[in-house]
């Protein structure tokens, strides 16, 4: 079950959602920061972008060196596009599109998030 | 619709595409590009940087998506194998055929491998592509600690020498000529360079013709003469380049006698539908192995294809160069060597400092014809401009190379004195006029936006200082003051933000962003502001944890596999046997890899996120506290054993080191800072290699500041001599506080001191003579920091909300199953990156 590759993660859009996974309570996610959750064999980074009033989710796996670290990255924005900077080598990824912003790595998969009754839900298609 | 096929997706081929899509109506043209390499075009000039982070993507000139956005069809990993001029088609290695209206050959060159017996042996490499480098690196890892030779002592060879040194091998440069960089340097400057390189650990062998590569299957040595051999484990050949002209040859284009596809000043080959640019093109009977002429050729080719026939290649091409080799500046421009009937030379040489400067001046003393700089090339840009623009020389031209900067005598005036037509960025051919205009008329105010708008400083980067000067000066003429803005979210320098936070008593990042910033911040301003809060309020990283760099956020250094290291403070390097046993017990319990660090303490690696509070709880119980190995803060104060034991010791260096380390521990600053205390001038603690250092001498302590090891080693400079301990501490208190308040983010004390106008004399005036009237304030601020110290790990383990942060998943007790270790000499290490 170790070293699950990039192929484990595919972007899910709001329309594709078949199942909203109840991840954890809102209090588990620091304001303007992230934390990681587990869903089946996936590690998903969830960010509470308080300043924007938005939540984002993406794969926890950084496509640069395949480490499970993105949830520990710093979030921020470039031209008002929300992004996360990988803690290992500061590669930046858009939290909206998953696109690698300061280079040519593969885009990361993103997932829809909703908050209901104090809980954070992530949308999956399987 | 016309089809243009570009063969070669290297630096010049890419530049052609970039210039073409910027100028052409893309509806009228279709651009198809073939590249033989697997990657999209990347910056070969900075190939050596690939070592620093092993990150190939960073070198790419534009991402693959850029080609799509500009509707360029790009086929990488596909070589063009044949040109059929009659049908105007090409075919490729994948057996596909395409027709063209215009064909652009930008196939570059390959390293020249001399026909020496045995070159096919394992362990022999060239240095041109990322793949070359990866192979070299992989092999180097198998012969770590061994010797590597570089065949060729030219520009590239020396860069390769530095690279193999960084790979952990002992470098040996073997040159056929009797001097290094024979094309750029005269014998004297080459000698100065040689001595300097040797002092850096690069061995130089001149006048050596290699007969044979020795070894059975893989290289074990090189043979020059009968009894003249050199044992080596690896060889990198850097003996010049040969144009990749095979397509031209097979298509029957006119070729040079020694290779290269002949072009005229429109870049046209002997077939008017085919142009050749870059290192494959033979222009004026020369191959130009530099990017600047290649880029100019690309521009000419674009204009010619678009019908702007007046653009032609200049008759004379400037081959001025500056070496990027870290640690030594070397530059040559214009005519570096000059027969005496053309003019006279002014030469300045200082062997002890490894400095050599030569300028060649016309007989009438009016024009600069060329020159050579070794050891320090700060004035290269300005000299190059004077030469290129034939600017009048000062009455005493020697002032251009002696006197130097800083000591009052800047001889050039400012970059603003250049004519508007002066080409400042030669890679992209951007003039001074264009740069100033982009500031004055288009409102660009910093290097990043000017670079984006004009492309200046995006090539080799050598012109960056001058472009910055031009921006600063242009802004001044607009009445704007110039500041080094921290990032797009704050229009302030770090120093200004520091004052704002302090004067307005701003308490947190969001408040600061809301009141004086814009947007939502980023990974540049967040940690910079975090450090400011820490320096003013001495708050720990636990308080605003999401604006901290990852190491500060989790109070531990993240490792390559996402685990962390644990480094307790061992002030002055002094540790009791009991503490050692405690540490050993804890490391064993959590199965941590342990190592003695270069900072005289013990690092324990491989802790998983959730284990950190558990480990620290036990360490704290044993009396340890955090060593802030993760922080931009005081690291260690290295000590030698000193007069307590050592027969030469003049004073108690360990006691002093322990005292001073405990004084400054936990203080956060623009970059990390380190100290050293030596008991005598034998300097076993390397105090002069630290940000601050004390050395015991007859009659007191000498105080040094502004040193560091790292990538650009600098010895610390004497601040005060023979002072007592209290005075020594006071001066260093003020020095550190002054640095904390005025430095740029991530600027260590050495570069800070270097940029400080007036240098050490000014600093002495501030901290000793109180010339600014601020020492009282500095003293009070430092004392406040010292008094408010607390161990942030103690705070973390004792506070449940903080402890909660140390979990890999917030919805599961499981740990990260992606982490794998392998064993290493009875300990463990992370599994290699794929
Ligand atoms: C562990 C250690 C190597 C060792 O095994 O000996 C080490 C390890 C790291 N060093 Fe170092 N340095 C270590 C002593 C040094 C020394 C030697 C010294 O302090 O006497 C130097 C040269 C002296 C100096 O700093 O002037 C040194 C110069 C650097 C630099 C270059 C700084 C510069 O100004 O150029 C970096 C990069 C940086 O800080 O940006 C760096 C960065 C790093 C980082 C933090 C890289 C990183 O971000 O992961 C490494 C963290 C390892 C970890 O997880 O703990 N390390 N590093 C040493 C820890 C000392 C300690 O007890 O805290
Ligand atoms: C380590 C290093 C350091 C350097 N430092 C400097 C410096 O400081 N300053 C400076 O000015 N210059 C420097 N140079 C030189 C500079 O990199 C070259 O001048 C520049 O890359 C030339 O560009 P080019 O496009 O002509 O050739 P290249 O960049 O070599 O590109 C040619 C490309 O065409 C491809 N190709 C060849 N044949 C075919 C084919 N038939 N079909 C498809 N593709 C093909 C090749 O694979 C290659 O990718 C350095 C070079 C190296 C290697
Ligand atoms: S410990 Fe220091 S020198 Fe060694 S690899 Fe890490 S940063 Fe480089
Ligand atoms: S692992 Fe994420 S940037 Fe390198």
Short mmCIF file of C-alpha atoms in Angstrom, two decimals, chain B residues 31 69 71 123-124 126 147 230 289 291 319 324 327 398 423 431 469 528 549 610 642 693 752 786 788 813:
data_model
loop_
_atom_site.label_atom_id
_atom_site.label_comp_id
_atom_site.label_asym_id
_atom_site.label_seq_id
_atom_site.Cartn_x
_atom_site.Cartn_y
_atom_site.Cartn_z
CA UNK B 31 5.18 26.96 -36.38
CA UNK B 69 -0.94 28.67 -25.81
CA UNK B 71 -0.27 27.31 -31.09
CA UNK B 123 33.46 6.98 -16.40
CA UNK B 124 34.20 9.38 -19.27
CA UNK B 126 30.79 15.31 -21.57
CA UNK B 147 39.44 12.12 -8.19
CA UNK B 230 47.39 10.94 -13.35
CA UNK B 289 29.68 29.53 -28.62
CA UNK B 291 23.96 32.77 -26.29
CA UNK B 319 32.70 37.96 -27.44
CA UNK B 324 29.81 32.42 -13.51
CA UNK B 327 33.97 31.99 -5.80
CA UNK B 398 44.05 53.88 -14.31
CA UNK B 423 23.09 47.67 -25.01
CA UNK B 431 19.24 49.02 -24.51
CA UNK B 469 20.83 50.66 -10.95
CA UNK B 528 9.42 37.54 6.59
CA UNK B 549 8.17 28.51 7.11
CA UNK B 610 3.39 12.66 15.56
CA UNK B 642 40.24 27.18 25.72
CA UNK B 693 33.28 35.78 16.83
CA UNK B 752 24.44 42.94 4.90
CA UNK B 786 17.08 38.17 26.18
CA UNK B 788 11.66 37.16 27.30
CA UNK B 813 -4.74 7.69 13.86
#
